[in-house]
Amino acid sequence: MHFPGLKPVAFPDSFIYQKTDSRQEPNIDLSHLEGLFPSESNKPAKPHITKKRNITVDLPPLSGNGNRSPEHDTADKEENLGEFPGTEVEKLISEGSISEAESITRKFLKKNHNDIQALLALATICANRGLKEEARICCDLVLETEAFNPLAYFVLGQLANEDGEIENALLLFNKVLYLNHEFFPALIELATIYEFQGDNKKALKLRENAIGKISKLNPESPIVFYKNMKAGRLIEELKKLTEHL
C-alpha cells in the first residue's frame, strides 16, 4: 500500500540524527530538525523482532538476546575507519545500480559494523529487494545506538505495512513524525493507509500537509526518497490522488 511508483530508495545525510549520550535527555538543537525529541520518560519503544533470524548477513552476529557480542564491539573500535560514501551509494541507487550500491555498502559494513548511515542504506536496499528480515536486523542495530533515529522507524513501518500489520505500521509512521514532523514520506505513507481504511478526511489532510512541505523545495530538486522523482512531479502526483477524496 505504498504510494504508487514511489518507493523510498535512500536517505540523505540531512535526515541522519547525530549520536547523543543515552544517559542524558536528548535536547540538542539540530538545525535540520524542527520536531522535539521526546523526554527520557517518553522514549519510543523499539519494535521487537519476533521472527526467527535464520538468514546470513554481512553484519556482526547477534547473541541470543539480540545484542552484539563483546568481541565484535572491540573489533568495531579497532576497524571503524573512514566515512561511508553515502552520496555515491545514493547516486548508484537512483541510477538503478542497486547491486553495485549493495556491494559497496556490505564491504564497508564488514569493517564498520556500527556505521549508522551504512546500516540505514543496507536496510533500505534489503527492503526494496524483499529481504525483510535482514532489513529489520539493520534497523534494530541502528536503534541500539540511536533510539531516536526516524529513518529506522520509517523502514520498519514500511515493512510492517507490507506484511499487513497495519496498526503497527500506523504506530511506527507516527513515531517518525513525532521525532521529525518535517519527514513528509511518513505523511504520504499514512495517507495511503487511511485512504485504504476509508478515512478520506485524514488521508486528504495528510497529503495536503505533505504537499505543503514539498512545496518549500525547488521543483527541480530530486527527492532522494523516491526513485527518479523531482519535487514538482511528486506534488503533481499527490494532487491527483487528492482529487477524488
PDB file of C-alpha atoms in Angstrom:
ATOM      1  CA  MET A   1       0.000   0.000   0.000  1.00  0.00           C
ATOM      2  CA  HIS A   2       2.825   2.356  -0.826  1.00  0.00           C
ATOM      3  CA  PHE A   3       2.257   5.470  -2.881  1.00  0.00           C
ATOM      4  CA  PRO A   4       2.112   4.094  -6.457  1.00  0.00           C
ATOM      5  CA  GLY A   5       5.514   4.088  -8.112  1.00  0.00           C
ATOM      6  CA  LEU A   6       7.142   5.968  -5.270  1.00  0.00           C
ATOM      7  CA  LYS A   7       9.196   3.603  -3.181  1.00  0.00           C
ATOM      8  CA  PRO A   8      11.869   5.134  -0.944  1.00  0.00           C
ATOM      9  CA  VAL A   9      15.325   4.107  -2.075  1.00  0.00           C
ATOM     10  CA  ALA A  10      17.844   6.009   0.037  1.00  0.00           C
ATOM     11  CA  PHE A  11      18.244   8.601   2.738  1.00  0.00           C
ATOM     12  CA  PRO A  12      20.079  11.964   2.622  1.00  0.00           C
ATOM     13  CA  ASP A  13      22.635  12.926   5.236  1.00  0.00           C
ATOM     14  CA  SER A  14      20.445  15.826   6.385  1.00  0.00           C
ATOM     15  CA  PHE A  15      17.956  13.403   7.933  1.00  0.00           C
ATOM     16  CA  ILE A  16      20.527  11.406   9.901  1.00  0.00           C
ATOM     17  CA  TYR A  17      20.392  12.015  13.640  1.00  0.00           C
ATOM     18  CA  GLN A  18      23.663  12.776  15.337  1.00  0.00           C
ATOM     19  CA  LYS A  19      24.678  10.427  18.118  1.00  0.00           C
ATOM     20  CA  THR A  20      23.714  11.575  21.614  1.00  0.00           C
ATOM     21  CA  ASP A  21      24.650  10.355  25.071  1.00  0.00           C
ATOM     22  CA  SER A  22      21.893   7.933  26.031  1.00  0.00           C
ATOM     23  CA  ARG A  23      22.386   8.834  29.690  1.00  0.00           C
ATOM     24  CA  GLN A  24      21.219  12.386  29.082  1.00  0.00           C
ATOM     25  CA  GLU A  25      17.941  13.765  27.830  1.00  0.00           C
ATOM     26  CA  PRO A  26      18.427  14.432  24.089  1.00  0.00           C
ATOM     27  CA  ASN A  27      17.800  18.174  23.963  1.00  0.00           C
ATOM     28  CA  ILE A  28      20.394  19.143  21.357  1.00  0.00           C
ATOM     29  CA  ASP A  29      19.155  21.769  18.909  1.00  0.00           C
ATOM     30  CA  LEU A  30      19.746  20.425  15.403  1.00  0.00           C
ATOM     31  CA  SER A  31      19.104  22.861  12.563  1.00  0.00           C
ATOM     32  CA  HIS A  32      17.684  20.195  10.260  1.00  0.00           C
ATOM     33  CA  LEU A  33      15.015  19.100  12.762  1.00  0.00           C
ATOM     34  CA  GLU A  34      12.056  21.192  13.843  1.00  0.00           C
ATOM     35  CA  GLY A  35      10.322  18.499  15.900  1.00  0.00           C
ATOM     36  CA  LEU A  36      11.019  17.958  19.575  1.00  0.00           C
ATOM     37  CA  PHE A  37      12.860  14.966  20.940  1.00  0.00           C
ATOM     38  CA  PRO A  38      10.802  13.006  23.486  1.00  0.00           C
ATOM     39  CA  SER A  39      11.815  13.199  27.109  1.00  0.00           C
ATOM     40  CA  GLU A  40      13.707  10.389  28.832  1.00  0.00           C
ATOM     41  CA  SER A  41      10.462   9.103  30.359  1.00  0.00           C
ATOM     42  CA  ASN A  42       8.706   9.035  26.998  1.00  0.00           C
ATOM     43  CA  LYS A  43      11.242   7.312  24.790  1.00  0.00           C
ATOM     44  CA  PRO A  44       9.537   5.480  21.932  1.00  0.00           C
ATOM     45  CA  ALA A  45       9.741   1.761  22.490  1.00  0.00           C
ATOM     46  CA  LYS A  46      11.848  -0.088  19.958  1.00  0.00           C
ATOM     47  CA  PRO A  47       9.898  -2.593  17.876  1.00  0.00           C
ATOM     48  CA  HIS A  48      10.572  -6.166  18.868  1.00  0.00           C
ATOM     49  CA  ILE A  49      11.570  -8.658  16.199  1.00  0.00           C
ATOM     50  CA  THR A  50       9.736 -11.897  16.899  1.00  0.00           C
ATOM     51  CA  LYS A  51      10.518 -13.814  13.710  1.00  0.00           C
ATOM     52  CA  LYS A  52      13.340 -16.335  13.713  1.00  0.00           C
ATOM     53  CA  ARG A  53      16.565 -14.920  12.314  1.00  0.00           C
ATOM     54  CA  ASN A  54      17.726 -17.665  10.011  1.00  0.00           C
ATOM     55  CA  ILE A  55      19.480 -15.675   7.285  1.00  0.00           C
ATOM     56  CA  THR A  56      23.121 -14.960   6.561  1.00  0.00           C
ATOM     57  CA  VAL A  57      24.147 -11.305   6.551  1.00  0.00           C
ATOM     58  CA  ASP A  58      27.415  -9.409   6.437  1.00  0.00           C
ATOM     59  CA  LEU A  59      26.807  -7.909   9.867  1.00  0.00           C
ATOM     60  CA  PRO A  60      28.187  -8.717  13.325  1.00  0.00           C
ATOM     61  CA  PRO A  61      26.401 -11.812  14.654  1.00  0.00           C
ATOM     62  CA  LEU A  62      23.732 -11.329  17.292  1.00  0.00           C
ATOM     63  CA  SER A  63      23.757 -13.168  20.595  1.00  0.00           C
ATOM     64  CA  GLY A  64      20.717 -14.960  21.935  1.00  0.00           C
ATOM     65  CA  ASN A  65      19.312 -11.773  23.457  1.00  0.00           C
ATOM     66  CA  GLY A  66      19.714  -9.784  20.246  1.00  0.00           C
ATOM     67  CA  ASN A  67      22.868  -7.938  21.314  1.00  0.00           C
ATOM     68  CA  ARG A  68      26.184  -7.946  19.516  1.00  0.00           C
ATOM     69  CA  SER A  69      28.930  -9.988  21.089  1.00  0.00           C
ATOM     70  CA  PRO A  70      31.674  -8.167  23.101  1.00  0.00           C
ATOM     71  CA  GLU A  71      34.434  -9.296  20.746  1.00  0.00           C
ATOM     72  CA  HIS A  72      32.728  -7.556  17.839  1.00  0.00           C
ATOM     73  CA  ASP A  73      32.292  -4.367  19.869  1.00  0.00           C
ATOM     74  CA  THR A  74      36.070  -4.405  20.390  1.00  0.00           C
ATOM     75  CA  ALA A  75      36.670  -5.093  16.706  1.00  0.00           C
ATOM     76  CA  ASP A  76      34.434  -2.157  15.811  1.00  0.00           C
ATOM     77  CA  LYS A  77      36.659   0.233  17.763  1.00  0.00           C
ATOM     78  CA  GLU A  78      39.757  -1.071  16.031  1.00  0.00           C
ATOM     79  CA  GLU A  79      38.391  -1.234  12.484  1.00  0.00           C
ATOM     80  CA  ASN A  80      35.908   1.634  12.336  1.00  0.00           C
ATOM     81  CA  LEU A  81      37.901   3.749   9.899  1.00  0.00           C
ATOM     82  CA  GLY A  82      36.830   6.106   7.134  1.00  0.00           C
ATOM     83  CA  GLU A  83      33.441   7.511   6.216  1.00  0.00           C
ATOM     84  CA  PHE A  84      30.610   5.791   4.415  1.00  0.00           C
ATOM     85  CA  PRO A  85      30.338   7.010   0.770  1.00  0.00           C
ATOM     86  CA  GLY A  86      26.660   7.824   1.184  1.00  0.00           C
ATOM     87  CA  THR A  87      26.461  10.247  -1.735  1.00  0.00           C
ATOM     88  CA  GLU A  88      27.965   7.689  -4.104  1.00  0.00           C
ATOM     89  CA  VAL A  89      25.629   4.953  -2.886  1.00  0.00           C
ATOM     90  CA  GLU A  90      22.566   7.202  -3.229  1.00  0.00           C
ATOM     91  CA  LYS A  91      23.613   8.116  -6.771  1.00  0.00           C
ATOM     92  CA  LEU A  92      24.054   4.458  -7.713  1.00  0.00           C
ATOM     93  CA  ILE A  93      20.636   3.591  -6.318  1.00  0.00           C
ATOM     94  CA  SER A  94      18.953   6.476  -8.150  1.00  0.00           C
ATOM     95  CA  GLU A  95      20.595   5.257 -11.378  1.00  0.00           C
ATOM     96  CA  GLY A  96      19.324   1.733 -10.814  1.00  0.00           C
ATOM     97  CA  SER A  97      22.731   0.244  -9.973  1.00  0.00           C
ATOM     98  CA  ILE A  98      21.380  -1.489  -6.882  1.00  0.00           C
ATOM     99  CA  SER A  99      23.826  -4.402  -6.921  1.00  0.00           C
ATOM    100  CA  GLU A 100      26.838  -2.096  -7.006  1.00  0.00           C
ATOM    101  CA  ALA A 101      25.398   0.087  -4.246  1.00  0.00           C
ATOM    102  CA  GLU A 102      24.742  -3.006  -2.138  1.00  0.00           C
ATOM    103  CA  SER A 103      28.257  -4.337  -2.741  1.00  0.00           C
ATOM    104  CA  ILE A 104      29.856  -1.067  -1.607  1.00  0.00           C
ATOM    105  CA  THR A 105      27.626  -0.912   1.466  1.00  0.00           C
ATOM    106  CA  ARG A 106      28.263  -4.509   2.564  1.00  0.00           C
ATOM    107  CA  LYS A 107      32.009  -4.162   2.037  1.00  0.00           C
ATOM    108  CA  PHE A 108      32.040  -1.043   4.200  1.00  0.00           C
ATOM    109  CA  LEU A 109      29.993  -2.700   6.948  1.00  0.00           C
ATOM    110  CA  LYS A 110      32.408  -5.618   7.221  1.00  0.00           C
ATOM    111  CA  LYS A 111      34.885  -3.257   8.892  1.00  0.00           C
ATOM    112  CA  ASN A 112      32.475  -0.613  10.185  1.00  0.00           C
ATOM    113  CA  HIS A 113      29.673  -2.579  11.831  1.00  0.00           C
ATOM    114  CA  ASN A 114      28.280   0.381  13.762  1.00  0.00           C
ATOM    115  CA  ASP A 115      28.050   2.939  10.951  1.00  0.00           C
ATOM    116  CA  ILE A 116      24.505   4.318  11.097  1.00  0.00           C
ATOM    117  CA  GLN A 117      24.314   5.647   7.556  1.00  0.00           C
ATOM    118  CA  ALA A 118      25.607   2.396   6.071  1.00  0.00           C
ATOM    119  CA  LEU A 119      23.170   0.312   8.125  1.00  0.00           C
ATOM    120  CA  LEU A 120      20.275   2.508   7.013  1.00  0.00           C
ATOM    121  CA  ALA A 121      21.368   2.277   3.391  1.00  0.00           C
ATOM    122  CA  LEU A 122      21.546  -1.525   3.602  1.00  0.00           C
ATOM    123  CA  ALA A 123      18.178  -1.639   5.377  1.00  0.00           C
ATOM    124  CA  THR A 124      16.616   0.309   2.516  1.00  0.00           C
ATOM    125  CA  ILE A 125      18.295  -1.800  -0.168  1.00  0.00           C
ATOM    126  CA  CYS A 126      17.203  -5.023   1.539  1.00  0.00           C
ATOM    127  CA  ALA A 127      13.644  -3.743   1.985  1.00  0.00           C
ATOM    128  CA  ASN A 128      13.432  -2.896  -1.708  1.00  0.00           C
ATOM    129  CA  ARG A 129      14.778  -6.362  -2.605  1.00  0.00           C
ATOM    130  CA  GLY A 130      12.270  -8.091  -0.352  1.00  0.00           C
ATOM    131  CA  LEU A 131      14.906  -9.179   2.193  1.00  0.00           C
ATOM    132  CA  LYS A 132      12.652  -8.096   5.024  1.00  0.00           C
ATOM    133  CA  GLU A 133      14.322  -9.927   7.901  1.00  0.00           C
ATOM    134  CA  GLU A 134      17.756  -8.559   7.039  1.00  0.00           C
ATOM    135  CA  ALA A 135      16.280  -5.066   6.733  1.00  0.00           C
ATOM    136  CA  ARG A 136      14.766  -5.432  10.210  1.00  0.00           C
ATOM    137  CA  ILE A 137      18.100  -6.544  11.662  1.00  0.00           C
ATOM    138  CA  CYS A 138      19.810  -3.475  10.195  1.00  0.00           C
ATOM    139  CA  CYS A 139      17.155  -1.214  11.721  1.00  0.00           C
ATOM    140  CA  ASP A 140      17.500  -2.976  15.070  1.00  0.00           C
ATOM    141  CA  LEU A 141      21.261  -2.348  15.036  1.00  0.00           C
ATOM    142  CA  VAL A 142      20.672   1.330  14.283  1.00  0.00           C
ATOM    143  CA  LEU A 143      18.217   1.664  17.165  1.00  0.00           C
ATOM    144  CA  GLU A 144      20.693   0.061  19.573  1.00  0.00           C
ATOM    145  CA  THR A 145      22.894   3.117  19.039  1.00  0.00           C
ATOM    146  CA  GLU A 146      20.345   5.804  18.164  1.00  0.00           C
ATOM    147  CA  ALA A 147      16.988   5.131  19.766  1.00  0.00           C
ATOM    148  CA  PHE A 148      15.571   8.314  18.235  1.00  0.00           C
ATOM    149  CA  ASN A 149      16.508   7.714  14.594  1.00  0.00           C
ATOM    150  CA  PRO A 150      13.381   8.335  12.474  1.00  0.00           C
ATOM    151  CA  LEU A 151      14.709   6.555   9.391  1.00  0.00           C
ATOM    152  CA  ALA A 152      14.935   3.201  11.139  1.00  0.00           C
ATOM    153  CA  TYR A 153      11.331   3.534  12.307  1.00  0.00           C
ATOM    154  CA  PHE A 154      10.301   4.564   8.796  1.00  0.00           C
ATOM    155  CA  VAL A 155      11.765   1.424   7.202  1.00  0.00           C
ATOM    156  CA  LEU A 156      10.218  -0.738   9.933  1.00  0.00           C
ATOM    157  CA  GLY A 157       6.896   0.975   9.264  1.00  0.00           C
ATOM    158  CA  GLN A 158       7.114   0.135   5.584  1.00  0.00           C
ATOM    159  CA  LEU A 159       7.913  -3.493   6.353  1.00  0.00           C
ATOM    160  CA  ALA A 160       5.002  -3.733   8.775  1.00  0.00           C
ATOM    161  CA  ASN A 161       2.710  -2.173   6.178  1.00  0.00           C
ATOM    162  CA  GLU A 162       3.797  -4.667   3.516  1.00  0.00           C
ATOM    163  CA  ASP A 163       3.199  -7.543   5.946  1.00  0.00           C
ATOM    164  CA  GLY A 164      -0.337  -6.326   6.617  1.00  0.00           C
ATOM    165  CA  GLU A 165       0.465  -5.256  10.184  1.00  0.00           C
ATOM    166  CA  ILE A 166      -1.499  -2.034   9.763  1.00  0.00           C
ATOM    167  CA  GLU A 167      -1.761  -0.978  13.399  1.00  0.00           C
ATOM    168  CA  ASN A 168       1.974  -1.456  13.898  1.00  0.00           C
ATOM    169  CA  ALA A 169       2.659   0.481  10.688  1.00  0.00           C
ATOM    170  CA  LEU A 170       0.498   3.371  11.902  1.00  0.00           C
ATOM    171  CA  LEU A 171       2.350   3.390  15.219  1.00  0.00           C
ATOM    172  CA  LEU A 172       5.762   3.414  13.551  1.00  0.00           C
ATOM    173  CA  PHE A 173       4.955   6.126  10.993  1.00  0.00           C
ATOM    174  CA  ASN A 174       3.528   8.312  13.752  1.00  0.00           C
ATOM    175  CA  LYS A 175       6.739   7.790  15.737  1.00  0.00           C
ATOM    176  CA  VAL A 176       8.657   9.095  12.738  1.00  0.00           C
ATOM    177  CA  LEU A 177       6.574  12.276  12.703  1.00  0.00           C
ATOM    178  CA  TYR A 178       6.905  12.629  16.472  1.00  0.00           C
ATOM    179  CA  LEU A 179      10.672  12.613  16.071  1.00  0.00           C
ATOM    180  CA  ASN A 180      10.715  14.803  12.956  1.00  0.00           C
ATOM    181  CA  HIS A 181       7.460  16.370  11.779  1.00  0.00           C
ATOM    182  CA  GLU A 182       9.129  17.584   8.563  1.00  0.00           C
ATOM    183  CA  PHE A 183       9.572  13.988   7.371  1.00  0.00           C
ATOM    184  CA  PHE A 184       6.980  14.094   4.574  1.00  0.00           C
ATOM    185  CA  PRO A 185       7.423  10.476   3.328  1.00  0.00           C
ATOM    186  CA  ALA A 186       5.766   9.334   6.571  1.00  0.00           C
ATOM    187  CA  LEU A 187       2.831  11.644   5.809  1.00  0.00           C
ATOM    188  CA  ILE A 188       2.482  10.047   2.367  1.00  0.00           C
ATOM    189  CA  GLU A 189       2.549   6.529   3.827  1.00  0.00           C
ATOM    190  CA  LEU A 190      -0.019   7.385   6.499  1.00  0.00           C
ATOM    191  CA  ALA A 191      -2.313   8.975   3.919  1.00  0.00           C
ATOM    192  CA  THR A 192      -2.229   5.781   1.849  1.00  0.00           C
ATOM    193  CA  ILE A 193      -3.165   3.663   4.872  1.00  0.00           C
ATOM    194  CA  TYR A 194      -6.018   5.925   5.972  1.00  0.00           C
ATOM    195  CA  GLU A 195      -7.417   6.051   2.437  1.00  0.00           C
ATOM    196  CA  PHE A 196      -7.339   2.248   2.327  1.00  0.00           C
ATOM    197  CA  GLN A 197      -9.253   2.213   5.628  1.00  0.00           C
ATOM    198  CA  GLY A 198     -11.857   4.575   4.187  1.00  0.00           C
ATOM    199  CA  ASP A 199     -10.866   7.610   6.254  1.00  0.00           C
ATOM    200  CA  ASN A 200     -10.633  10.036   3.333  1.00  0.00           C
ATOM    201  CA  LYS A 201     -10.691  13.087   5.580  1.00  0.00           C
ATOM    202  CA  LYS A 202      -7.454  12.082   7.316  1.00  0.00           C
ATOM    203  CA  ALA A 203      -5.888  10.999   4.035  1.00  0.00           C
ATOM    204  CA  LEU A 204      -6.670  14.366   2.444  1.00  0.00           C
ATOM    205  CA  LYS A 205      -5.263  16.321   5.377  1.00  0.00           C
ATOM    206  CA  LEU A 206      -2.051  14.289   5.400  1.00  0.00           C
ATOM    207  CA  ARG A 207      -1.489  14.638   1.656  1.00  0.00           C
ATOM    208  CA  GLU A 208      -2.128  18.373   1.781  1.00  0.00           C
ATOM    209  CA  ASN A 209       0.379  18.601   4.630  1.00  0.00           C
ATOM    210  CA  ALA A 210       2.940  16.650   2.597  1.00  0.00           C
ATOM    211  CA  ILE A 211       2.362  18.851  -0.459  1.00  0.00           C
ATOM    212  CA  GLY A 212       2.925  21.940   1.681  1.00  0.00           C
ATOM    213  CA  LYS A 213       6.272  20.659   2.911  1.00  0.00           C
ATOM    214  CA  ILE A 214       7.435  19.536  -0.535  1.00  0.00           C
ATOM    215  CA  SER A 215       6.413  22.909  -1.992  1.00  0.00           C
ATOM    216  CA  LYS A 216       9.203  24.519   0.014  1.00  0.00           C
ATOM    217  CA  LEU A 217      11.715  22.703  -2.193  1.00  0.00           C
ATOM    218  CA  ASN A 218      12.925  23.661  -5.653  1.00  0.00           C
ATOM    219  CA  PRO A 219      10.549  21.998  -8.179  1.00  0.00           C
ATOM    220  CA  GLU A 220      13.582  20.532  -9.951  1.00  0.00           C
ATOM    221  CA  SER A 221      15.104  19.106  -6.784  1.00  0.00           C
ATOM    222  CA  PRO A 222      15.264  15.304  -6.914  1.00  0.00           C
ATOM    223  CA  ILE A 223      13.586  13.638  -3.961  1.00  0.00           C
ATOM    224  CA  VAL A 224      16.080  11.049  -2.779  1.00  0.00           C
ATOM    225  CA  PHE A 225      13.324   9.017  -1.109  1.00  0.00           C
ATOM    226  CA  TYR A 226      11.566   8.381  -4.412  1.00  0.00           C
ATOM    227  CA  LYS A 227      13.398   6.995  -7.410  1.00  0.00           C
ATOM    228  CA  ASN A 228      13.660   9.382 -10.384  1.00  0.00           C
ATOM    229  CA  MET A 229      11.075  11.784  -8.955  1.00  0.00           C
ATOM    230  CA  LYS A 230      11.511  15.560  -8.797  1.00  0.00           C
ATOM    231  CA  ALA A 231       9.713  17.696  -6.222  1.00  0.00           C
ATOM    232  CA  GLY A 232       7.406  19.299  -8.790  1.00  0.00           C
ATOM    233  CA  ARG A 233       6.401  15.935 -10.235  1.00  0.00           C
ATOM    234  CA  LEU A 234       5.814  14.475  -6.789  1.00  0.00           C
ATOM    235  CA  ILE A 235       3.465  17.342  -5.944  1.00  0.00           C
ATOM    236  CA  GLU A 236       1.522  16.744  -9.170  1.00  0.00           C
ATOM    237  CA  GLU A 237       1.132  13.047  -8.388  1.00  0.00           C
ATOM    238  CA  LEU A 238      -0.051  13.757  -4.854  1.00  0.00           C
ATOM    239  CA  LYS A 239      -2.580  16.319  -6.098  1.00  0.00           C
ATOM    240  CA  LYS A 240      -4.033  13.734  -8.478  1.00  0.00           C
ATOM    241  CA  LEU A 241      -4.590  11.411  -5.531  1.00  0.00           C
ATOM    242  CA  THR A 242      -6.403  14.123  -3.561  1.00  0.00           C
ATOM    243  CA  GLU A 243      -8.893  14.964  -6.321  1.00  0.00           C
ATOM    244  CA  HIS A 244     -11.228  12.064  -5.541  1.00  0.00           C
ATOM    245  CA  LEU A 245     -11.111  12.421  -1.747  1.00  0.00           C
TER     246      LEU A 245
END
